[in-house]
Coordinates of C-alpha atoms (C1' of nucleotides) in Angstrom, one line a residue:
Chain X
X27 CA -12.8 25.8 -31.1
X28 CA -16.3 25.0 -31.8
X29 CA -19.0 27.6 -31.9
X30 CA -20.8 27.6 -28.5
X31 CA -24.0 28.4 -30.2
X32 CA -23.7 25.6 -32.7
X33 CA -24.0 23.3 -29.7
X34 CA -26.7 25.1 -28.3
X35 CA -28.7 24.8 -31.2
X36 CA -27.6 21.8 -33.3
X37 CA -26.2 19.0 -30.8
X38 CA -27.1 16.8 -33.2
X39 CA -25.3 17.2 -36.0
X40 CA -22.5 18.4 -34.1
X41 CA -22.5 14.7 -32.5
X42 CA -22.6 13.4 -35.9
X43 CA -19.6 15.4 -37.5
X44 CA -17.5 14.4 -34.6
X45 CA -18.1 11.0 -34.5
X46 CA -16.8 10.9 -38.3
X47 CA -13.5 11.0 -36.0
X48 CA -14.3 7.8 -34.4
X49 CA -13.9 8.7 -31.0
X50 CA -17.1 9.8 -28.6
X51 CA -17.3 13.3 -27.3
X52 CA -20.2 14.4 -24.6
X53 CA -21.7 17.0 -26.8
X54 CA -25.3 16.5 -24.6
X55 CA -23.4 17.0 -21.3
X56 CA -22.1 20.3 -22.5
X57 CA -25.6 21.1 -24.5
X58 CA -27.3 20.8 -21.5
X59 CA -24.8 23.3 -19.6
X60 CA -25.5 25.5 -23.0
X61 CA -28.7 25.8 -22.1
X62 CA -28.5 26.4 -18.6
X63 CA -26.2 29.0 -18.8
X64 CA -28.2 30.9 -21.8
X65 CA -31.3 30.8 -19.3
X66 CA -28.9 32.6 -16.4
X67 CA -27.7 35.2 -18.9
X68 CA -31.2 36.2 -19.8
X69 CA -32.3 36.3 -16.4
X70 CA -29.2 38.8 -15.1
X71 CA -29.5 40.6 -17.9
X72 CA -33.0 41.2 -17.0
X73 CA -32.0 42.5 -13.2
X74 CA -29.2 44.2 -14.6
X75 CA -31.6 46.6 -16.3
X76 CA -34.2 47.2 -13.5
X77 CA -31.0 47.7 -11.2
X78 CA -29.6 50.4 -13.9
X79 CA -33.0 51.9 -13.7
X80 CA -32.7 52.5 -10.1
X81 CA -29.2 53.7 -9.7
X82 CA -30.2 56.7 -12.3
X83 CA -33.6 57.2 -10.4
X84 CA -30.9 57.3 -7.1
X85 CA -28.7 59.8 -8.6
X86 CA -32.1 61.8 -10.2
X87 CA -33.6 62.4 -6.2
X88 CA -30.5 63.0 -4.4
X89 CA -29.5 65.8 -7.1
X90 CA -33.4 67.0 -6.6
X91 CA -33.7 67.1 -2.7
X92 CA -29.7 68.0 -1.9
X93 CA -30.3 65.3 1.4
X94 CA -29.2 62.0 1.1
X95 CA -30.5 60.1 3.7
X96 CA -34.1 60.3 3.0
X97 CA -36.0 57.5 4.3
X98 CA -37.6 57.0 0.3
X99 CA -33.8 57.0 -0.5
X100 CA -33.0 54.7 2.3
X101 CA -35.9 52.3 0.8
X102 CA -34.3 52.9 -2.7
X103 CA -31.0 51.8 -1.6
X104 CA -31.8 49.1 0.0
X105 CA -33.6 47.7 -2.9
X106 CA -30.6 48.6 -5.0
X107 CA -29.0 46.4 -2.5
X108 CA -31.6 43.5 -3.1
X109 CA -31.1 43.7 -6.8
X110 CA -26.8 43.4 -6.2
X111 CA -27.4 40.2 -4.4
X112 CA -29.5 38.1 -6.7
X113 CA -26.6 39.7 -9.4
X114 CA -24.2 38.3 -7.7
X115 CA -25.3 34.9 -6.9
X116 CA -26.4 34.6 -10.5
X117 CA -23.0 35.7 -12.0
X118 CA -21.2 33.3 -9.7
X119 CA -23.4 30.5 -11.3
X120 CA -22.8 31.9 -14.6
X121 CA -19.1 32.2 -14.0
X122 CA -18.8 28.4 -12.9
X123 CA -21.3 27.1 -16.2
X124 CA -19.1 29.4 -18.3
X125 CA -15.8 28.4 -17.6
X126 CA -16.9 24.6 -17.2
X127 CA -18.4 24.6 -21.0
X128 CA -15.5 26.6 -21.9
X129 CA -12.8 23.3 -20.6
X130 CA -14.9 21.3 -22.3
X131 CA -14.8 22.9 -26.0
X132 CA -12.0 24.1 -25.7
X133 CA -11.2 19.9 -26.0
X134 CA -13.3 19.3 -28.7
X135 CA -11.3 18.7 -31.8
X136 CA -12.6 20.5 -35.3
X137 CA -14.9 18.9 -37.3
X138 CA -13.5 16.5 -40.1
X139 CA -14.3 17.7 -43.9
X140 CA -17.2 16.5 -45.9
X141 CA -14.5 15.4 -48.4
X142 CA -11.8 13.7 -45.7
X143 CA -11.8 10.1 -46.7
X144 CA -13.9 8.2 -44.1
X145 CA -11.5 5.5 -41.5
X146 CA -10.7 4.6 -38.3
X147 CA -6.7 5.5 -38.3
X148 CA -3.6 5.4 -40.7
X149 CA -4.5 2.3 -42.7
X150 CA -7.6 4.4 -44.2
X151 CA -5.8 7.2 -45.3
X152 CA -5.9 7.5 -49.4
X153 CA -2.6 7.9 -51.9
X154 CA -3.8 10.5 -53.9
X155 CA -0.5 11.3 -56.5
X156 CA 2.6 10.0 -56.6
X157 CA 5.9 11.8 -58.1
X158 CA 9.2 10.5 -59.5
X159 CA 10.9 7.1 -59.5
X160 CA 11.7 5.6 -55.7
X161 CA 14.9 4.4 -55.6
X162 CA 14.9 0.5 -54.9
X163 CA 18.2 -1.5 -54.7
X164 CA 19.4 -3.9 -52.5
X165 CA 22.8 -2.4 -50.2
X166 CA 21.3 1.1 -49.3
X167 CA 22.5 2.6 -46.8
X168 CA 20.2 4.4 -43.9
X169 CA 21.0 8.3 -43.7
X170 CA 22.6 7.7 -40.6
X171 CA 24.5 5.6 -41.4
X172 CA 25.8 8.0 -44.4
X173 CA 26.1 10.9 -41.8
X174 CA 28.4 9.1 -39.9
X175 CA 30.8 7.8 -42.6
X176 CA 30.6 11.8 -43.9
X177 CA 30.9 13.0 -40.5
X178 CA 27.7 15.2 -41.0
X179 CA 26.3 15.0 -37.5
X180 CA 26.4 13.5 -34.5
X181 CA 24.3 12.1 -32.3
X182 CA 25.9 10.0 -28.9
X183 CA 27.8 13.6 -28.4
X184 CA 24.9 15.5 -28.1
X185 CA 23.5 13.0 -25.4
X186 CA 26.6 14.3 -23.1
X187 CA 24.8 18.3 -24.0
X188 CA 21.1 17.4 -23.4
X189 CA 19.7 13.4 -23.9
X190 CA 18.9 11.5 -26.6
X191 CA 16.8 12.6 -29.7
X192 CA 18.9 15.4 -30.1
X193 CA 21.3 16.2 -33.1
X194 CA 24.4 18.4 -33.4
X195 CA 25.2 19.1 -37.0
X196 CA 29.0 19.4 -37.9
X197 CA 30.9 20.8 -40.9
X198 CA 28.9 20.1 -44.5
X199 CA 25.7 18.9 -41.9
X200 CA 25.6 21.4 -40.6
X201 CA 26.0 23.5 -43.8
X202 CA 23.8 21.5 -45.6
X203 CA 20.9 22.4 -43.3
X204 CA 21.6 26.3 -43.5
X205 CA 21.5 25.7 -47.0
X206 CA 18.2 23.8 -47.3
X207 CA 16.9 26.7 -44.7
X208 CA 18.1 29.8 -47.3
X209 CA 17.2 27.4 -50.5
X210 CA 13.4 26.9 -49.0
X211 CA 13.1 30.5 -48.0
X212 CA 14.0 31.8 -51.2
X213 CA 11.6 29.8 -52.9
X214 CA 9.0 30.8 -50.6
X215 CA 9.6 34.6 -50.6
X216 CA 9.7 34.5 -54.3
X217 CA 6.6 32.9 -54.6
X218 CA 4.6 35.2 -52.8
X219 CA 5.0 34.4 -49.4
X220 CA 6.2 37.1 -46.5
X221 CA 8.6 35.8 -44.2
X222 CA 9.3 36.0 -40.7
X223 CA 11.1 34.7 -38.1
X224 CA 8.8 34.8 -34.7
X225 CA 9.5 33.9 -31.3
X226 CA 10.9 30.2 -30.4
X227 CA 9.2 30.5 -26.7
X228 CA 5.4 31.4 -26.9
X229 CA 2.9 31.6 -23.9
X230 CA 0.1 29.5 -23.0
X231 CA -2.8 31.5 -24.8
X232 CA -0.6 31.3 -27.9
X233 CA -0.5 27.1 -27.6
X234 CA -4.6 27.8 -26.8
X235 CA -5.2 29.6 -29.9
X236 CA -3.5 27.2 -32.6
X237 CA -5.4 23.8 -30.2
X238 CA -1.7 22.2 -28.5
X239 CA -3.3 23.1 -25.4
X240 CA -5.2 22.5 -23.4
X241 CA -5.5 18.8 -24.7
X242 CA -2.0 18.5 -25.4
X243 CA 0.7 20.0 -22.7
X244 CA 2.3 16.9 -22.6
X245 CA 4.2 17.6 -26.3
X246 CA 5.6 20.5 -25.4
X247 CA 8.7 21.4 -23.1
X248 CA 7.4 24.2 -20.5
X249 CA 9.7 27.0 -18.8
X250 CA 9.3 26.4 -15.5
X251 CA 9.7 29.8 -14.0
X252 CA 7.4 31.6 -16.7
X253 CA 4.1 30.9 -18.5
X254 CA 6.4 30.2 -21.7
X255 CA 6.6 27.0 -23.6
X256 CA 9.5 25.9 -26.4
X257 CA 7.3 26.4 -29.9
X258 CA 6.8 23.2 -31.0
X259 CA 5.8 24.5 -34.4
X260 CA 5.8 27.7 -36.6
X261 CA 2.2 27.1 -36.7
X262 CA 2.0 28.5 -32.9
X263 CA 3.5 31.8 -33.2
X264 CA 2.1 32.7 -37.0
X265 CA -1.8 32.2 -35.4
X266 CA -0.8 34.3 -32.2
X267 CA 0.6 36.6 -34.4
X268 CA -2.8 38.5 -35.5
X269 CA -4.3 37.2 -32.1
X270 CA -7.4 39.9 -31.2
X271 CA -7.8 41.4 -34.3
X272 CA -9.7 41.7 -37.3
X273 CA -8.2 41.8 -40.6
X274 CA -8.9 44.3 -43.6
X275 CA -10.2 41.4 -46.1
X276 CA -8.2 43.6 -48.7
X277 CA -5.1 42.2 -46.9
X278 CA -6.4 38.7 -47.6
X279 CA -4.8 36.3 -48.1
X280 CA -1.7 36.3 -45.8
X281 CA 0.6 34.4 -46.7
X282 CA 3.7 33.9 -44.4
X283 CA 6.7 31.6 -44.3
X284 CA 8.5 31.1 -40.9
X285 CA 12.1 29.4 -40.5
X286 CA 11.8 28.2 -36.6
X287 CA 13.1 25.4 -34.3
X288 CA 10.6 23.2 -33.2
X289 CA 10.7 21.5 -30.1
X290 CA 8.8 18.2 -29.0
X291 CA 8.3 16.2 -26.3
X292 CA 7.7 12.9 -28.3
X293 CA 6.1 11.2 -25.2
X294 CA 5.1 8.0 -26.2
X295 CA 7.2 7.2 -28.7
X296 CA 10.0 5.3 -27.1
X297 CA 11.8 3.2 -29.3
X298 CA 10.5 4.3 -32.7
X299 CA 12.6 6.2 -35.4
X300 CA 15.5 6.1 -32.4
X301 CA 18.5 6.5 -34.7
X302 CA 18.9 9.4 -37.0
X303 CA 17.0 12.7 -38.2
X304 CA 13.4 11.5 -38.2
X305 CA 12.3 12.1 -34.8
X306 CA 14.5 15.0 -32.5
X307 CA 13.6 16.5 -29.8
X308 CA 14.9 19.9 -31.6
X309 CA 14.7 20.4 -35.3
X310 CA 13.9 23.1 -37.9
X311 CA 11.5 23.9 -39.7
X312 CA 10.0 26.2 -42.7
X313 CA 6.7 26.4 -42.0
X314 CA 3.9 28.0 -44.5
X315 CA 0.9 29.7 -43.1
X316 CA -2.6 31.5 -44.6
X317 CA -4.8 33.7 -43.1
X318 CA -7.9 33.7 -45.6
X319 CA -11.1 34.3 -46.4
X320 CA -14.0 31.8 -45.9
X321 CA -14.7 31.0 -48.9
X322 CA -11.2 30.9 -50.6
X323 CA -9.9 27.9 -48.0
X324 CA -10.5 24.8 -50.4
X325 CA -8.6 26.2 -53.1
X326 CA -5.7 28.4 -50.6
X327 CA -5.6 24.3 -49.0
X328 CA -4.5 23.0 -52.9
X329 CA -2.1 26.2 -53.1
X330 CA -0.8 25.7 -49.7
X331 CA 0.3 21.8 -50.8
X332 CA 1.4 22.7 -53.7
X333 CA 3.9 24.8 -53.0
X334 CA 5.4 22.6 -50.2
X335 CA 5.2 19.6 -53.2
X336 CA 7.5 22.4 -54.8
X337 CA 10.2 21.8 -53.0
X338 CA 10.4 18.2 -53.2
X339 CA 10.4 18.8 -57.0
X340 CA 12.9 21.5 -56.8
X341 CA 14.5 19.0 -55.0
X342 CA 14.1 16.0 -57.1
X343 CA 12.9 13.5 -54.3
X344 CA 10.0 11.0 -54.7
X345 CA 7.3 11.6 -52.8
X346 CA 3.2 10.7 -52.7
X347 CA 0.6 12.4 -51.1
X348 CA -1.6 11.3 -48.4
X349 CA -5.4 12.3 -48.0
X350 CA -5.7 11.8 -44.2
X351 CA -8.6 10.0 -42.8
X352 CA -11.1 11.3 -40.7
X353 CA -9.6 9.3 -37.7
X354 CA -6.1 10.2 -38.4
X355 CA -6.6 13.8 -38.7
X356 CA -5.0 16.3 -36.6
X357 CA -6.9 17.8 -33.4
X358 CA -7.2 21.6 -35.5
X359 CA -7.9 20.0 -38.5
X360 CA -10.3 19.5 -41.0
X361 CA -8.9 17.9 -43.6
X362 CA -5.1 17.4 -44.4
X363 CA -2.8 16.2 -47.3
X364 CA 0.7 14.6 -46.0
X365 CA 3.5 15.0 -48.3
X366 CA 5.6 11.9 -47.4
X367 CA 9.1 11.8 -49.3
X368 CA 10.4 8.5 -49.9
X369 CA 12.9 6.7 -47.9
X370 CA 15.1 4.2 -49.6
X371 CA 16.7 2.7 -46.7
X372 CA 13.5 1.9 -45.1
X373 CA 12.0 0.9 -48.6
X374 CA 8.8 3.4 -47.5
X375 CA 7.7 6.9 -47.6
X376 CA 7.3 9.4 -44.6
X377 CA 5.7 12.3 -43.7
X378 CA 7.6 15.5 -45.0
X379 CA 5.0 17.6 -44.3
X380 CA 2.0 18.0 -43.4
X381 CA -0.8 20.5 -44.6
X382 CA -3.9 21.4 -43.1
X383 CA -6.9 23.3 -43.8
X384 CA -8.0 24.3 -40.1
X385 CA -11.4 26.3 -41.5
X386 CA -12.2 28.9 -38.6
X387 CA -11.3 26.5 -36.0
X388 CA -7.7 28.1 -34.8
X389 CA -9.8 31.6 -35.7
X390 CA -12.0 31.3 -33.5
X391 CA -9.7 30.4 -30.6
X392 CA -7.5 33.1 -31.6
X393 CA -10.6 35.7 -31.9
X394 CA -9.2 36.5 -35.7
X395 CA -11.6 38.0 -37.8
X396 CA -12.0 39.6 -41.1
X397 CA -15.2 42.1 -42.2
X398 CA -17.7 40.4 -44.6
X399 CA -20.6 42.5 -45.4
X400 CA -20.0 44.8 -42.4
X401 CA -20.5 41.3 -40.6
X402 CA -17.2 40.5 -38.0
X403 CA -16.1 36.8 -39.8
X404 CA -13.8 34.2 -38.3
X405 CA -11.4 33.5 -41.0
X406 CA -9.5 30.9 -42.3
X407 CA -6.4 29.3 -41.0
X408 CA -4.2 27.0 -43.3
X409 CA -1.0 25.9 -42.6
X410 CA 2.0 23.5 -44.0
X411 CA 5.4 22.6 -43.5
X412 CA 7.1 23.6 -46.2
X413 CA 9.6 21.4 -45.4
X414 CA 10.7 19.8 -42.3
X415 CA 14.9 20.5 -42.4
X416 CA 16.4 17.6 -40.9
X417 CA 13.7 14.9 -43.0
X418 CA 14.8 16.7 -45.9
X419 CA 18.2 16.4 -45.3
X420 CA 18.2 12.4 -44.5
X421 CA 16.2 12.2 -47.6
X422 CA 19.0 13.9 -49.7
X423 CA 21.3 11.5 -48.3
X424 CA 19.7 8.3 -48.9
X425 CA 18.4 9.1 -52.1
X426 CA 21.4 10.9 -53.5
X427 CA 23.6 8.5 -52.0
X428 CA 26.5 7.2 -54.8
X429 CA 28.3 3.7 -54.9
X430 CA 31.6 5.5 -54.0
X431 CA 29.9 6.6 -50.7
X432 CA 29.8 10.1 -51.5
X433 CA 26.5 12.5 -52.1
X434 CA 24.8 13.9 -54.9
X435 CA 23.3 17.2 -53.7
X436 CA 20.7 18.2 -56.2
X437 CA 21.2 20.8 -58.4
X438 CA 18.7 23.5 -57.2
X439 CA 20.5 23.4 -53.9
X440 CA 23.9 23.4 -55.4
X441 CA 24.3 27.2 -55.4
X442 CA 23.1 27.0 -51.7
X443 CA 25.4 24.7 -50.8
X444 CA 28.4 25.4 -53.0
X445 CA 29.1 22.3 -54.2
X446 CA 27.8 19.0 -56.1
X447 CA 28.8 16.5 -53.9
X448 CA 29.2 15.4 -50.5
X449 CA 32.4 13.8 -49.9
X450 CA 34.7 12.1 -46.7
X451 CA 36.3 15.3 -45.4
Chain F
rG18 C1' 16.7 43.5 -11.2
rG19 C1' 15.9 49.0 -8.9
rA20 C1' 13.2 53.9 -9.5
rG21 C1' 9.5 56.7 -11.9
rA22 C1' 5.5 57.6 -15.6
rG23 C1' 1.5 55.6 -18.1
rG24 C1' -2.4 52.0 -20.4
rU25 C1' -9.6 55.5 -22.6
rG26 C1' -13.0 54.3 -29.6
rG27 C1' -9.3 53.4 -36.3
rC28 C1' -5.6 57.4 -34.3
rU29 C1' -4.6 61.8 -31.0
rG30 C1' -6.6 63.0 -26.5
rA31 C1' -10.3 65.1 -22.4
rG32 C1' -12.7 63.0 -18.5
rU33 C1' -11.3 61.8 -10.3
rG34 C1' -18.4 58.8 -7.9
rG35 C1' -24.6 59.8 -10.9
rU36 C1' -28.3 60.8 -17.3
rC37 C1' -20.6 58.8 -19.6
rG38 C1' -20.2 54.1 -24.3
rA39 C1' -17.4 58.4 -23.1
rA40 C1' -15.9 65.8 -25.1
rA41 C1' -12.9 67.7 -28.9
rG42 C1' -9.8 67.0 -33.0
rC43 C1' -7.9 63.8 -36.9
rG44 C1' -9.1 59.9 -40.1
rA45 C1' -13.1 57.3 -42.8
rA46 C1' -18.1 56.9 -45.2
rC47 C1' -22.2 59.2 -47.3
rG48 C1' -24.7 63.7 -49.0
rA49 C1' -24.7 69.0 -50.8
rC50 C1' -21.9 72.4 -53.9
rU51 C1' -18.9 71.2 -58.8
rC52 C1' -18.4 69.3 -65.7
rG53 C1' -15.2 66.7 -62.3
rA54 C1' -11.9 67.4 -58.2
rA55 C1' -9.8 70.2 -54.1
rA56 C1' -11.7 73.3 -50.4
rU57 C1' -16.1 74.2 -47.7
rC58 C1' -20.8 72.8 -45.3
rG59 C1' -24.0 68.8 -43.4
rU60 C1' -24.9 63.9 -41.6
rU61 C1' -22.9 59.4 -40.1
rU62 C1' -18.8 56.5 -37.9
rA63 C1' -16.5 51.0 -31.6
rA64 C1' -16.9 45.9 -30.3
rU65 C1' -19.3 41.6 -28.2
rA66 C1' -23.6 38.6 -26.7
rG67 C1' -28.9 37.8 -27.1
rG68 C1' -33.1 39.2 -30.5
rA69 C1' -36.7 38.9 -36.8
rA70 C1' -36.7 43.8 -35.0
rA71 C1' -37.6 47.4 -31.3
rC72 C1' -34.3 46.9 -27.8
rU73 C1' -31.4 44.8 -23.6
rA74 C1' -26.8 43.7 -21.4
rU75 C1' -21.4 43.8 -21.3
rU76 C1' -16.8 46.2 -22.5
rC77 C1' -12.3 52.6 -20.8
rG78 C1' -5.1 46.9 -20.0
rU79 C1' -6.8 42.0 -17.1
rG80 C1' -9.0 40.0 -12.7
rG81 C1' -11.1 40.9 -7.9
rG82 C1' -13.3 44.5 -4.2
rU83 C1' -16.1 49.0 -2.2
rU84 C1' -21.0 51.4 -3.6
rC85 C1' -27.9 51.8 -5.0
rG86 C1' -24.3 53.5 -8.9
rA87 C1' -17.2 53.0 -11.0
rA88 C1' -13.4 55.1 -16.9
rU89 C1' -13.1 57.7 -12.0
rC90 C1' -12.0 54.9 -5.3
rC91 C1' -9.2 50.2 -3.1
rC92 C1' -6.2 45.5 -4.0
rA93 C1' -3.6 42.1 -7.2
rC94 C1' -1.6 41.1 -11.8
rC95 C1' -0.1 42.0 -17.1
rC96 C1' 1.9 45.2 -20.6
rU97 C1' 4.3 49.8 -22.6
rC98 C1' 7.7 54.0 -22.0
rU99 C1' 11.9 56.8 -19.4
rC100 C1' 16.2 56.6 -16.2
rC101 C1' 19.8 53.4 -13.6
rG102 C1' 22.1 48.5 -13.2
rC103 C1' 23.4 44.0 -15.9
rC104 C1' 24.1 41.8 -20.7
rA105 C1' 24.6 39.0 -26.6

RNA sequence: GGAGAGGUGGCUGAGUGGUCGAAAGCGAACGACUCGAAAUCGUUUAAUAGGAAACUAUUCGUGGGUUCGAAUCCCACCCUCUCCGCCA
């Protein structure tokens, strides 16, 4: 969320910093409701006081003269009543200004970094660093197609159990995944991080506070009997879970990892990625999430990526990073590097992960704070996935596939998974 | 799901219509004493919004209502605890 007082004051360059997104946002509509509703504050504020006044000089005579219907107290009442009803009418204004400005940031998206590369969408997003050799030969096969010769998962079963874009993982698939779950954990933990496994269903202040809603209710499944949505990210529950409170900046930074199902709606993407593990309704996750201070964001941002690029390494797949554009970036964020592992079959690479430095944006929403010079800060929120399971997994099969149709499971994950290849059953 | 109890500052906990943003204690900070510390004594110690500041307003789970005036009375909701039922 933007700061209301920002708007109030500096319309202008708040205009300016969101058009870097190349979309247009009303920021003079809601400046003008800014200043409407700062002039109504004052003025109740101001009534408020002379009413206070009274009430004490009210409670000072009738404890003086023991009566209580005195016609000066009558008079003094009835003024009391005067002042209640210009309150209220006032407050009701106020209440409508305030929750209409509050709709209307609450879908502003967070100002792009100074040092986002500038663009429209995806074609303007920058390579910044490329690892390892991609694999490129003629006769690859597509991960799904080496799932289904290994028997690793299946996917026209798990229509009959819920619809399409969903996955059920069988013997070594679904062994593999526990695997890169534990083997990504482990890494994690030993690197600092705390983990935690949080709720799958979070409420709708939660999907408020990290910015999926109110903008975005159609990507996530909603229980229909209770204000509880499916999590469609880690991200969701790790904001909520400091929600209201202000840290100890000794505490900082917090570092947590989260294993956690993610569930998405995918509206709008009929047709694409239709076959396989890149795009589920359901999949897991190990998510990576900061809570820091201010002024330690830039550099917790190159941490945060490079211990997600970790696992790729530990994992020896070939991947590049992305610098996303100021047009492609992500409603919370303000600047973000994709790690996007390459995908033989489809000769390209694809997003992995995805990490974020969301400044005070998700802070503020949340009300997170830390104490900066006695001074009550928003603070920092970065997150990252650190990886996405069932991506990982398709690209171990396509890039450790062998000629004799079997699997090279890289060696970091061989203890995890117990053995060195994937064979037919 | 049923019955009961309860939600007050960093914590414990008093407060059932008036000067209560809230006693007391604990904790914390600072000062005195001390070579230093402990103990003791003294002072200070909630947040938010606006304001350069003085100060003003709001906040006693949340939202409404009654009243000149609400932590206190009324209504709705949320949450926690105990017991019963059900259950992995």
């Amino acid at each position: 969320m933007l700061d209301q007082k920002l708007i109030r004051e500096n319309p202008k360059s708040v205009e300016e910093n969101l058009s870097l997104r190349g979309k247009l946002y009303d920021i003079p509509q809601i400046h003008k409701l800014t200043i409407n509703k700062k002039e109504i504050d004052v003025e109740i504020s101001d009534l408020q006081s002379e009413s206070k006044k009274l009430s004490k000089l009210i409670g000072q005579e009738i404890s003086k003269s023991q009566s209580n219907n005195s016609e000066e107290l009558i008079n003094l009442k009835k003024k009391g009543n005067e002042y209640r009803n210009k309150i209220s009418k006032l407050e009701e204004r106020q209440r409508i200004l305030e929750q209409e400005i509050n709709s209307q940031i609450l879908n502003l998206p967070n100002f792009p970094s100074k040092d986002a590369p500038i663009g429209k969408d995806e074609s303007h997003n920058i390579e910044v660093k490329t690892w390892g050799d991609p694999l490129k030969k003629e006769d690859l096969k597509s991960h799904w197609e080496i799932g289904e010769s290994l028997n690793l998962f299946d996917s026209i079963k798990s229509t009959k159990i819920s619809k399409s874009r969903f996955i059920t993982l069988i013997g070594n698939g679904a062994k593999l995944e526990r695997a890169l779950i534990n083997f990504m954990l482990d890494m994690h933990t030993k690197n600092g991080y705390l983990e935690l496994i949080p709720p799958a269903l979070v409420n709708s202040e939660s999907l408020t506070g990290s910015g999926q809603l109110p903008k975005f209710s159609n990507e996530s499944f909603k229980c229909s009997n209770d204000d509880l949505w499916l999590s469609p990210t880690a991200e969701v529950p790790l904001t909520a879970f400091h929600k209201n409170e202000i840290i100890d900046p000794k505490r900082l930074p917090i570092k947590y990892v989260a294993y956690s199902p993610c569930f998405r709606r995918e509206a709008g993407s009929y047709g694409r990625d239709t076959r396989g593990l890149i795009r589920l309704h359901q999949f897991n996750k190990v998510e990576l999430y900061w809570f820091c201070d201010p002024s330690e964001s830039i550099e917790a941002h190159k941490k945060i990526t490079s211990d997600a690029e970790n696992i790729l390494r530990q994992l020896n797949l070939p991947y590049r990073i992305v610098d996303i554009c100021t047009g492609d970036l992500g409603f919370s964020s303000s600047r973000t590097f994709d790690l996007e592992v390459w995908l033989p079959s489809s000769k390209c690479y694809r997003e992995i992960s995805s990490c974020s430095n969301c400044l005070d944006f998700q802070a503020r929403r949340s009300s997170i704070r830390t104490k900066i010079e006695k001074k009550n800060t928003y603070l920092h929120t970065l997150n990252g996935s650190g990886l996405a399971i069932g991506r990982t997994m398709a690209a171990i099969l396509e890039n450790g596939q062998q000629t004799d149709g079997s699997v090279k499971i890289p060696d970091a994950l061989v203890p995890y998974f117990g053995s060195n290849f994937l064979k037919t059953a």
